[in-house]
Amino acid sequence: MDGNGRWAKRRLLPRVAGHRKGVEALRGVIRGCGERGITHLTVFAFSSENWRRPQEEVTLLMELFMRALESEVAKLHENHIRFRVIGDLSGFSERIQTLIRDAETLTRHNTRLTFTVAANYGGRWDVVQAVKQLLAQGATAADITEAALARHLSLADEPEPDLFIRTGGEQRISNFLMWQLAYTELYFTDALWPDFDAKTLDAAIASYRSRERRFGRTSEQVQTAS
Ligand code: IPE
Ligand code: MG
């Protein structure tokens, strides 16, 4: 979700106004995914590198995160949405950690849409913590297979993503779900995150639909199989 700051700057507003508008955009995208039958949505809200931002902005982002947890979780639950957070939660305040745990427990049996927030998350961190878990279980070199490692990643129980969307004009993964994105279709848009709406979502989905996913096979093999 990139471009909140620029959205605000263009309007001569403080960056936090862009982040607030970004929360609104996210609400719309969650609704849009539900309406379109999408079963998994994972958003990158705060990377392990975002702590490097000015202290004031980090504090405001944490407040926004906390307020969103306080006010939105009941609505997610009403709409049968399962809520999860992935990342190193120890970086957050006790209050935020409690809100996250309570929200995950409350919504854990919901199946309409699994909505995951990556917070204090990094794709490299995820791989490293998976290896650490394996080693803690006494794994040897022979036990460290792709499948074993994948079972210990943060999104282990979820399908690999079909579509990755990055807003804000940058064409980078920026340490998001690196392992899981190996075969994901990548979509980059200049739209700033606060402007991302049903129309931009549909454009991304239309682009996804126009692609042929071969997973290493030839086009002829794929067409015969379908
Ligand atoms: C993304 O918007 C939101 C977070 C990383 C929290 P930015 O804050 O990166 O917005 P730009 O890139 O400065 O426009
Ligand atoms: Mg940015």
Coordinates of N, CA and C and ligand atoms in Angstrom, one line a residue:
M1 N 0.9 -1.2 0.0 CA 0.0 0.0 0.0 C 0.9 1.2 0.0
D2 N 1.3 1.7 -1.2 CA 2.3 2.8 -1.2 C 1.7 4.0 -1.8
G3 N 2.1 5.2 -1.3 CA 1.7 6.4 -1.9 C 0.9 7.3 -1.0
N4 N 0.7 6.9 0.2 CA -0.1 7.8 1.2 C 0.6 9.1 1.3
G5 N 1.9 9.2 1.5 CA 2.6 10.4 1.8 C 2.4 11.4 0.6
R6 N 2.6 10.8 -0.6 CA 2.5 11.7 -1.8 C 1.1 12.2 -2.0
W7 N 0.2 11.3 -1.7 CA -1.3 11.8 -1.9 C -1.5 13.0 -1.0
A8 N -1.0 12.9 0.2 CA -1.2 14.1 1.1 C -0.4 15.3 0.7
K9 N 0.8 15.1 0.3 CA 1.7 16.2 -0.1 C 1.0 17.0 -1.3
R10 N 0.5 16.3 -2.2 CA -0.2 16.9 -3.4 C -1.3 17.8 -2.9
R11 N -1.9 17.5 -1.8 CA -3.0 18.3 -1.3 C -2.5 19.3 -0.2
L12 N -1.2 19.4 0.0 CA -0.6 20.2 1.0 C -1.1 19.9 2.4
L13 N -1.3 18.6 2.6 CA -1.7 18.0 3.9 C -0.6 17.3 4.6
P14 N -0.6 17.2 5.9 CA 0.4 16.4 6.6 C 0.4 14.9 6.1
R15 N 1.5 14.2 6.2 CA 1.5 12.8 5.7 C 0.5 11.9 6.4
V16 N 0.2 12.2 7.7 CA -0.7 11.4 8.4 C -2.1 11.4 7.8
A17 N -2.4 12.6 7.1 CA -3.7 12.6 6.5 C -3.8 11.6 5.3
G18 N -2.7 11.4 4.7 CA -2.6 10.3 3.6 C -2.8 9.0 4.2
H19 N -2.2 8.7 5.4 CA -2.3 7.4 6.0 C -3.8 7.2 6.4
R20 N -4.4 8.3 6.9 CA -5.8 8.1 7.3 C -6.7 7.8 6.1
K21 N -6.5 8.5 5.0 CA -7.2 8.2 3.8 C -6.9 6.8 3.3
G22 N -5.6 6.3 3.6 CA -5.2 5.0 3.2 C -6.0 3.9 3.9
V23 N -6.4 4.2 5.2 CA -7.2 3.2 5.9 C -8.6 3.1 5.3
E24 N -9.1 4.3 4.8 CA -10.4 4.3 4.1 C -10.3 3.4 2.9
A25 N -9.2 3.6 2.1 CA -9.1 2.9 0.8 C -9.0 1.4 1.1
L26 N -8.4 1.0 2.2 CA -8.3 -0.4 2.6 C -9.6 -1.0 2.9
R27 N -10.4 -0.2 3.6 CA -11.8 -0.6 3.9 C -12.5 -1.0 2.6
G28 N -12.4 -0.1 1.6 CA -13.1 -0.3 0.3 C -12.5 -1.6 -0.4
V29 N -11.2 -1.8 -0.3 CA -10.6 -2.9 -1.0 C -11.1 -4.2 -0.3
I30 N -11.2 -4.2 1.0 CA -11.6 -5.4 1.7 C -13.0 -5.8 1.2
R31 N -13.9 -4.7 1.2 CA -15.3 -4.9 0.7 C -15.2 -5.5 -0.7
G32 N -14.4 -4.8 -1.5 CA -14.3 -5.2 -3.0 C -13.9 -6.6 -3.1
C33 N -13.0 -7.1 -2.3 CA -12.5 -8.5 -2.4 C -13.6 -9.4 -2.0
G34 N -14.3 -9.1 -0.9 CA -15.4 -9.9 -0.5 C -16.4 -10.1 -1.6
E35 N -16.8 -9.0 -2.2 CA -17.8 -9.0 -3.3 C -17.4 -9.8 -4.5
R36 N -16.1 -9.8 -4.7 CA -15.6 -10.5 -5.9 C -15.2 -12.0 -5.6
G37 N -15.5 -12.4 -4.5 CA -15.2 -13.9 -4.2 C -13.7 -14.2 -3.9
I38 N -12.9 -13.1 -3.7 CA -11.5 -13.4 -3.4 C -11.4 -13.9 -1.9
T39 N -10.7 -14.9 -1.7 CA -10.7 -15.6 -0.4 C -9.5 -15.2 0.5
H40 N -8.5 -14.6 -0.1 CA -7.3 -14.2 0.7 C -6.8 -12.9 0.2
L41 N -6.6 -12.0 1.2 CA -6.1 -10.7 0.9 C -5.0 -10.4 2.0
T42 N -3.8 -10.1 1.5 CA -2.7 -9.8 2.5 C -2.1 -8.4 2.1
V43 N -2.1 -7.5 3.0 CA -1.6 -6.2 2.7 C -0.3 -5.9 3.5
F44 N 0.6 -5.2 2.9 CA 1.8 -4.8 3.6 C 1.6 -3.4 4.2
A45 N 1.4 -3.4 5.5 CA 1.1 -2.1 6.2 C 2.3 -1.4 6.8
F46 N 3.2 -2.2 7.3 CA 4.4 -1.6 7.9 C 5.6 -2.6 7.9
S47 N 6.6 -2.2 7.2 CA 7.7 -3.1 7.0 C 8.7 -3.0 8.2
S48 N 9.6 -4.0 8.3 CA 10.6 -3.9 9.4 C 11.5 -2.8 9.1
E49 N 11.5 -2.2 7.9 CA 12.4 -1.1 7.6 C 11.7 0.3 7.9
N50 N 10.3 0.2 8.0 CA 9.6 1.5 8.3 C 9.9 2.1 9.6
W51 N 10.5 1.4 10.5 CA 10.9 2.0 11.8 C 11.9 3.2 11.6
R52 N 12.5 3.1 10.4 CA 13.5 4.2 10.1 C 12.9 5.5 9.8
R53 N 11.6 5.6 9.7 CA 10.9 6.9 9.4 C 11.1 7.8 10.6
P54 N 10.8 9.1 10.4 CA 10.8 10.0 11.5 C 10.0 9.5 12.6
Q55 N 10.5 9.7 13.9 CA 9.8 9.2 15.0 C 8.3 9.6 15.1
E56 N 8.1 10.9 14.7 CA 6.7 11.4 14.8 C 5.7 10.6 13.8
E57 N 6.2 10.3 12.7 CA 5.4 9.5 11.7 C 5.2 8.1 12.2
V58 N 6.2 7.5 12.8 CA 6.1 6.1 13.3 C 5.0 6.1 14.4
T59 N 5.1 7.1 15.3 CA 4.1 7.2 16.4 C 2.7 7.3 15.9
L60 N 2.5 8.2 14.9 CA 1.2 8.4 14.3 C 0.7 7.1 13.7
L61 N 1.6 6.4 13.0 CA 1.2 5.2 12.3 C 0.7 4.1 13.3
M62 N 1.4 4.1 14.5 CA 1.1 3.1 15.5 C -0.3 3.5 16.1
E63 N -0.5 4.8 16.3 CA -1.8 5.2 16.8 C -3.0 4.8 15.9
L64 N -2.7 5.0 14.6 CA -3.7 4.7 13.6 C -4.0 3.2 13.5
F65 N -2.9 2.4 13.7 CA -3.0 1.0 13.7 C -3.9 0.6 14.9
M66 N -3.6 1.2 16.0 CA -4.3 0.8 17.2 C -5.8 1.2 17.1
R67 N -6.0 2.4 16.6 CA -7.4 2.8 16.5 C -8.2 2.0 15.5
A68 N -7.5 1.6 14.4 CA -8.2 0.7 13.4 C -8.5 -0.6 14.1
L69 N -7.6 -1.2 14.9 CA -7.9 -2.4 15.5 C -9.1 -2.3 16.5
E70 N -9.1 -1.2 17.2 CA -10.2 -1.0 18.1 C -11.6 -0.8 17.4
S71 N -11.6 -0.2 16.3 CA -12.9 0.2 15.7 C -13.3 -0.7 14.6
E72 N -12.4 -1.4 13.9 CA -12.8 -2.2 12.7 C -13.0 -3.7 12.9
V73 N -12.4 -4.2 14.0 CA -12.4 -5.7 14.1 C -13.9 -6.2 14.2
A74 N -14.7 -5.6 15.0 CA -16.1 -6.0 15.1 C -16.8 -6.1 13.7
K75 N -16.5 -5.1 12.9 CA -17.1 -5.1 11.6 C -16.6 -6.2 10.7
L76 N -15.3 -6.5 10.8 CA -14.7 -7.6 10.0 C -15.4 -8.9 10.4
H77 N -15.6 -9.0 11.8 CA -16.2 -10.3 12.3 C -17.6 -10.4 11.8
E78 N -18.4 -9.3 11.8 CA -19.8 -9.3 11.3 C -19.8 -9.8 9.8
N79 N -18.8 -9.4 9.1 CA -18.7 -9.7 7.7 C -18.0 -11.1 7.4
H80 N -17.9 -11.9 8.5 CA -17.3 -13.2 8.3 C -15.9 -13.2 7.8
I81 N -15.1 -12.2 8.2 CA -13.8 -12.1 7.7 C -12.8 -12.5 8.8
R82 N -11.9 -13.4 8.5 CA -10.9 -13.8 9.4 C -9.7 -12.8 9.3
F83 N -9.3 -12.4 10.5 CA -8.2 -11.3 10.6 C -7.0 -11.9 11.2
R84 N -5.9 -11.7 10.5 CA -4.6 -12.1 11.0 C -3.5 -11.0 10.9
V85 N -2.5 -11.1 11.7 CA -1.3 -10.3 11.5 C -0.1 -11.1 11.4
I86 N 0.8 -10.9 10.4 CA 2.0 -11.6 10.3 C 3.2 -10.6 10.5
G87 N 4.3 -11.0 11.1 CA 5.4 -10.2 11.3 C 5.9 -10.4 12.7
D88 N 6.9 -9.6 13.1 CA 7.5 -9.7 14.4 C 6.7 -8.8 15.4
L89 N 5.7 -9.4 16.0 CA 4.8 -8.6 16.8 C 5.5 -8.1 18.1
S90 N 6.6 -8.6 18.5 CA 7.3 -8.1 19.7 C 7.7 -6.7 19.6
G91 N 7.7 -6.2 18.3 CA 8.1 -4.8 18.1 C 7.0 -3.8 18.5
F92 N 5.8 -4.3 18.7 CA 4.7 -3.4 19.0 C 4.4 -3.3 20.5
S93 N 3.6 -2.3 20.9 CA 3.3 -2.1 22.3 C 2.4 -3.3 22.8
E94 N 2.4 -3.4 24.1 CA 1.6 -4.5 24.7 C 0.1 -4.4 24.3
R95 N -0.4 -3.1 24.3 CA -1.8 -2.8 23.9 C -2.1 -3.4 22.5
I96 N -1.2 -3.0 21.6 CA -1.4 -3.5 20.2 C -1.4 -5.0 20.1
Q97 N -0.4 -5.6 20.8 CA -0.3 -7.0 20.7 C -1.5 -7.7 21.3
T98 N -2.1 -7.2 22.3 CA -3.3 -7.7 22.9 C -4.5 -7.6 21.9
L99 N -4.6 -6.4 21.3 CA -5.7 -6.2 20.4 C -5.6 -7.2 19.2
I100 N -4.4 -7.4 18.8 CA -4.1 -8.3 17.6 C -4.5 -9.7 18.0
R101 N -4.0 -10.2 19.2 CA -4.4 -11.6 19.6 C -5.9 -11.8 19.8
D102 N -6.5 -10.8 20.4 CA -8.0 -10.9 20.6 C -8.7 -10.9 19.3
A103 N -8.3 -10.1 18.4 CA -9.0 -10.1 17.1 C -8.8 -11.4 16.3
E104 N -7.6 -11.9 16.4 CA -7.3 -13.2 15.7 C -8.2 -14.3 16.3
T105 N -8.3 -14.3 17.7 CA -9.1 -15.3 18.3 C -10.5 -15.2 18.0
L106 N -11.0 -13.9 18.0 CA -12.5 -13.7 17.7 C -12.8 -14.2 16.3
T107 N -12.0 -14.0 15.4 CA -12.3 -14.2 14.0 C -11.8 -15.5 13.4
R108 N -11.2 -16.3 14.2 CA -10.4 -17.4 13.7 C -11.2 -18.5 12.9
H109 N -12.6 -18.5 13.1 CA -13.3 -19.5 12.4 C -14.0 -19.0 11.1
N110 N -13.8 -17.7 10.9 CA -14.5 -17.1 9.7 C -13.8 -17.5 8.4
T111 N -14.6 -17.7 7.4 CA -14.1 -18.3 6.2 C -14.4 -17.5 4.9
R112 N -15.1 -16.4 5.0 CA -15.5 -15.7 3.7 C -14.2 -15.2 3.1
L113 N -13.4 -14.5 3.9 CA -12.2 -13.9 3.4 C -11.2 -13.9 4.5
T114 N -10.0 -14.3 4.2 CA -8.9 -14.2 5.2 C -8.1 -12.9 4.9
F115 N -8.2 -12.0 5.8 CA -7.5 -10.7 5.6 C -6.3 -10.6 6.5
T116 N -5.2 -10.6 5.9 CA -3.9 -10.6 6.7 C -3.2 -9.3 6.6
V117 N -2.7 -8.7 7.7 CA -1.9 -7.5 7.7 C -0.5 -7.9 8.0
A118 N 0.4 -7.5 7.1 CA 1.8 -7.7 7.4 C 2.3 -6.5 8.1
A119 N 2.8 -6.7 9.3 CA 3.2 -5.5 10.1 C 4.5 -5.9 10.9
N120 N 5.5 -5.0 10.8 CA 6.8 -5.3 11.2 C 7.3 -6.6 10.6
Y121 N 6.9 -6.7 9.3 CA 7.2 -7.9 8.5 C 8.3 -7.6 7.5
G122 N 9.0 -8.7 7.2 CA 10.0 -8.7 6.1 C 10.1 -10.1 5.5
G123 N 10.1 -10.2 4.2 CA 10.2 -11.5 3.6 C 11.4 -12.3 4.0
R124 N 12.5 -11.6 4.2 CA 13.8 -12.3 4.6 C 13.6 -12.7 6.1
W125 N 13.1 -11.9 6.9 CA 12.8 -12.3 8.3 C 12.0 -13.6 8.3
D126 N 11.0 -13.6 7.5 CA 10.1 -14.8 7.5 C 10.8 -16.1 7.2
V127 N 11.7 -16.0 6.2 CA 12.5 -17.2 5.8 C 13.4 -17.6 7.0
V128 N 14.0 -16.6 7.6 CA 15.0 -16.9 8.7 C 14.2 -17.5 9.9
Q129 N 13.0 -16.9 10.2 CA 12.3 -17.4 11.4 C 11.9 -18.9 11.1
A130 N 11.6 -19.2 9.8 CA 11.1 -20.6 9.5 C 12.3 -21.5 9.7
V131 N 13.5 -21.1 9.3 CA 14.7 -22.0 9.4 C 15.0 -22.2 10.9
K132 N 14.8 -21.1 11.7 CA 15.1 -21.2 13.1 C 14.1 -22.2 13.8
Q133 N 12.8 -22.1 13.4 CA 11.8 -23.1 13.9 C 12.2 -24.5 13.6
L134 N 12.7 -24.8 12.4 CA 13.1 -26.1 12.0 C 14.3 -26.6 12.8
L135 N 15.2 -25.7 13.0 CA 16.4 -26.1 13.8 C 16.1 -26.3 15.2
A136 N 15.1 -25.5 15.8 CA 14.7 -25.7 17.1 C 14.0 -27.1 17.3
Q137 N 13.4 -27.6 16.2 CA 12.8 -28.9 16.3 C 13.8 -30.0 16.1
G138 N 15.1 -29.7 15.9 CA 16.1 -30.7 15.8 C 16.4 -31.1 14.3
A139 N 15.9 -30.3 13.4 CA 16.1 -30.6 12.0 C 17.5 -30.6 11.6
T140 N 17.9 -31.6 10.7 CA 19.3 -31.6 10.2 C 19.2 -31.1 8.7
A141 N 20.3 -31.0 8.1 CA 20.4 -30.5 6.7 C 19.4 -31.2 5.8
A142 N 19.3 -32.5 6.0 CA 18.4 -33.3 5.1 C 17.0 -33.0 5.3
D143 N 16.6 -32.5 6.5 CA 15.2 -32.2 6.8 C 14.8 -30.8 6.2
I144 N 15.8 -30.0 5.8 CA 15.5 -28.7 5.4 C 15.2 -28.8 3.9
T145 N 13.9 -29.0 3.6 CA 13.4 -29.1 2.2 C 12.5 -27.9 1.9
E146 N 12.2 -27.6 0.7 CA 11.3 -26.5 0.3 C 10.0 -26.7 1.0
A147 N 9.5 -27.9 1.0 CA 8.2 -28.1 1.6 C 8.2 -27.9 3.1
A148 N 9.3 -28.4 3.8 CA 9.4 -28.3 5.2 C 9.5 -26.8 5.6
L149 N 10.3 -26.1 4.8 CA 10.5 -24.6 5.1 C 9.2 -23.9 4.9
A150 N 8.5 -24.2 3.9 CA 7.2 -23.5 3.5 C 6.2 -23.7 4.7
R151 N 6.2 -24.9 5.3 CA 5.3 -25.2 6.4 C 5.5 -24.3 7.6
H152 N 6.7 -23.6 7.7 CA 7.0 -22.8 8.9 C 6.9 -21.3 8.6
L153 N 6.6 -21.0 7.3 CA 6.5 -19.6 7.0 C 5.2 -19.0 7.6
S154 N 5.1 -17.7 7.7 CA 4.0 -17.0 8.3 C 2.7 -17.4 7.7
L155 N 2.6 -17.6 6.4 CA 1.4 -17.8 5.7 C 1.3 -19.3 5.3
A156 N 1.9 -20.2 6.1 CA 2.0 -21.6 5.7 C 0.7 -22.2 5.3
D157 N -0.4 -21.9 6.0 CA -1.6 -22.6 5.7 C -2.5 -21.9 4.7
E158 N -1.9 -20.9 4.0 CA -2.7 -20.2 2.9 C -2.1 -20.5 1.6
P159 N -3.0 -20.5 0.5 CA -2.4 -20.7 -0.8 C -1.4 -19.6 -1.2
E160 N -0.5 -20.0 -2.1 CA 0.4 -18.9 -2.6 C -0.4 -17.9 -3.3
P161 N 0.0 -16.6 -3.3 CA -0.8 -15.5 -3.9 C -0.8 -15.7 -5.4
D162 N -2.0 -15.4 -6.0 CA -2.1 -15.4 -7.5 C -1.6 -14.0 -8.0
L163 N -2.0 -13.0 -7.3 CA -1.7 -11.6 -7.8 C -1.1 -10.8 -6.7
F164 N -0.1 -10.0 -7.1 CA 0.6 -9.1 -6.3 C 0.3 -7.7 -6.9
I165 N -0.1 -6.8 -6.1 CA -0.4 -5.4 -6.6 C 0.5 -4.4 -5.8
R166 N 1.2 -3.6 -6.5 CA 1.9 -2.5 -5.8 C 1.5 -1.2 -6.4
T167 N 1.0 -0.3 -5.5 CA 0.5 1.0 -5.9 C 1.7 2.0 -5.8
G168 N 1.5 3.2 -6.3 CA 2.4 4.3 -6.0 C 3.6 4.4 -7.0
G169 N 3.5 3.6 -8.1 CA 4.5 3.8 -9.2 C 5.8 3.1 -9.1
E170 N 6.1 2.6 -7.9 CA 7.4 1.9 -7.7 C 7.3 0.5 -8.2
Q171 N 8.4 0.0 -8.8 CA 8.3 -1.4 -9.3 C 9.3 -2.2 -8.5
R172 N 9.0 -2.5 -7.3 CA 9.8 -3.3 -6.4 C 8.9 -4.2 -5.5
I173 N 9.6 -5.2 -5.0 CA 8.9 -6.1 -4.0 C 9.1 -5.6 -2.6
S174 N 10.2 -4.9 -2.4 CA 10.5 -4.3 -1.1 C 10.4 -5.3 0.1
N175 N 10.9 -6.5 -0.1 CA 11.0 -7.4 1.1 C 9.6 -7.8 1.6
F176 N 8.6 -7.9 0.6 CA 7.3 -8.4 1.0 C 7.4 -10.0 1.0
L177 N 6.4 -10.7 0.6 CA 6.3 -12.1 0.7 C 7.3 -12.8 -0.3
M178 N 8.6 -12.7 -0.1 CA 9.5 -13.1 -1.2 C 9.4 -14.6 -1.6
W179 N 9.3 -15.4 -0.6 CA 9.3 -16.8 -0.9 C 8.0 -17.2 -1.7
Q180 N 6.9 -16.6 -1.2 CA 5.5 -17.0 -1.7 C 5.3 -16.4 -3.1
L181 N 6.0 -15.3 -3.4 CA 5.8 -14.6 -4.7 C 6.5 -15.2 -5.9
A182 N 7.1 -16.4 -5.7 CA 7.9 -17.0 -6.7 C 7.2 -17.1 -8.1
Y183 N 5.9 -17.5 -8.0 CA 5.1 -17.7 -9.3 C 3.9 -16.7 -9.3
T184 N 3.9 -15.7 -8.5 CA 2.8 -14.8 -8.5 C 2.9 -13.8 -9.6
E185 N 1.7 -13.5 -10.2 CA 1.7 -12.4 -11.2 C 1.9 -11.0 -10.6
L186 N 2.8 -10.3 -11.1 CA 3.0 -9.0 -10.5 C 2.3 -7.9 -11.3
Y187 N 1.7 -6.9 -10.6 CA 1.0 -5.8 -11.2 C 1.4 -4.5 -10.5
F188 N 1.9 -3.6 -11.3 CA 2.3 -2.3 -10.8 C 1.4 -1.2 -11.3
T189 N 1.0 -0.3 -10.4 CA 0.1 0.8 -10.9 C 0.6 2.1 -10.3
D190 N 0.4 3.2 -11.1 CA 0.8 4.5 -10.6 C -0.2 5.1 -9.6
A191 N -1.3 4.4 -9.5 CA -2.3 5.0 -8.6 C -1.7 5.0 -7.2
L192 N -2.0 6.1 -6.5 CA -1.5 6.2 -5.1 C -2.5 5.4 -4.2
W193 N -2.0 4.8 -3.2 CA -2.9 3.9 -2.4 C -4.2 4.6 -2.0
P194 N -4.2 5.8 -1.5 CA -5.5 6.4 -1.1 C -6.5 6.5 -2.2
D195 N -6.0 6.5 -3.5 CA -6.9 6.5 -4.6 C -7.3 5.1 -5.1
F196 N -6.8 4.1 -4.5 CA -7.1 2.7 -5.0 C -8.5 2.4 -4.6
D197 N -9.3 2.1 -5.7 CA -10.7 1.8 -5.4 C -11.2 0.6 -6.2
A198 N -12.5 0.4 -6.3 CA -13.0 -0.8 -7.0 C -12.6 -0.8 -8.5
K199 N -12.5 0.4 -9.1 CA -12.1 0.5 -10.5 C -10.6 0.0 -10.7
T200 N -9.7 0.5 -9.8 CA -8.3 0.1 -10.0 C -8.2 -1.3 -9.6
L201 N -9.0 -1.8 -8.7 CA -8.9 -3.3 -8.3 C -9.3 -4.1 -9.6
D202 N -10.4 -3.7 -10.2 CA -10.9 -4.4 -11.4 C -9.8 -4.4 -12.5
A203 N -9.1 -3.2 -12.7 CA -8.1 -3.2 -13.7 C -7.0 -4.2 -13.4
A204 N -6.6 -4.3 -12.1 CA -5.6 -5.3 -11.8 C -6.0 -6.7 -12.0
I205 N -7.3 -7.0 -11.7 CA -7.8 -8.3 -11.9 C -7.9 -8.6 -13.4
A206 N -8.3 -7.6 -14.2 CA -8.4 -7.8 -15.7 C -7.0 -8.1 -16.2
S207 N -6.0 -7.4 -15.7 CA -4.6 -7.7 -16.2 C -4.3 -9.2 -15.8
Y208 N -4.6 -9.5 -14.6 CA -4.3 -10.9 -14.2 C -5.0 -11.9 -15.1
R209 N -6.2 -11.7 -15.4 CA -7.0 -12.6 -16.2 C -6.4 -12.8 -17.6
S210 N -5.7 -11.7 -18.1 CA -5.2 -11.8 -19.5 C -3.9 -12.6 -19.6
R211 N -3.4 -13.0 -18.5 CA -2.1 -13.6 -18.5 C -2.2 -15.2 -18.5
E212 N -1.2 -15.8 -19.1 CA -1.1 -17.2 -19.1 C -0.1 -17.7 -18.1
R213 N -0.5 -18.5 -17.1 CA 0.4 -18.9 -16.0 C 0.9 -20.3 -16.4
R214 N 2.2 -20.4 -16.7 CA 2.7 -21.6 -17.2 C 3.5 -22.4 -16.2
F215 N 3.9 -21.8 -15.1 CA 4.7 -22.6 -14.0 C 5.8 -23.4 -14.6
G216 N 6.5 -22.8 -15.6 CA 7.7 -23.5 -16.2 C 7.3 -24.4 -17.4
R217 N 6.0 -24.6 -17.7 CA 5.7 -25.4 -18.8 C 5.6 -24.6 -20.1
T218 N 5.3 -25.2 -21.2 CA 5.2 -24.4 -22.5 C 3.7 -24.0 -22.6
S219 N 3.5 -23.0 -23.4 CA 2.1 -22.6 -23.7 C 1.2 -23.7 -24.2
E220 N 1.8 -24.5 -25.1 CA 1.0 -25.7 -25.7 C 0.6 -26.6 -24.6
Q221 N 1.5 -26.9 -23.7 CA 1.2 -27.9 -22.6 C 0.0 -27.3 -21.7
V222 N 0.1 -26.0 -21.4 CA -0.9 -25.4 -20.6 C -2.3 -25.4 -21.3
Q223 N -2.3 -25.1 -22.6 CA -3.5 -25.1 -23.3 C -4.1 -26.5 -23.5
T224 N -3.3 -27.5 -23.6 CA -3.8 -28.9 -23.7 C -4.4 -29.3 -22.4
A225 N -3.8 -28.9 -21.3 CA -4.2 -29.3 -20.0 C -5.6 -28.6 -19.6
S226 N -5.8 -27.4 -20.2 CA -7.1 -26.8 -19.9 C -8.1 -27.1 -20.9
Ligands
IPE1 C1 2.6 3.8 2.4 O1 2.6 5.1 2.0 C2 2.2 3.6 3.8 C3 3.2 3.0 4.8 C4 4.4 2.5 4.4 C5 2.8 3.0 6.2 P1 4.0 5.9 2.1 O2 4.0 6.6 3.4 O3 5.2 5.1 1.7 O4 3.7 7.1 1.0 P2 4.8 7.7 0.0 O5 5.6 6.7 -0.6 O6 5.6 8.6 0.9 O7 4.0 8.5 -0.9
MG2 MG 6.4 4.9 0.1

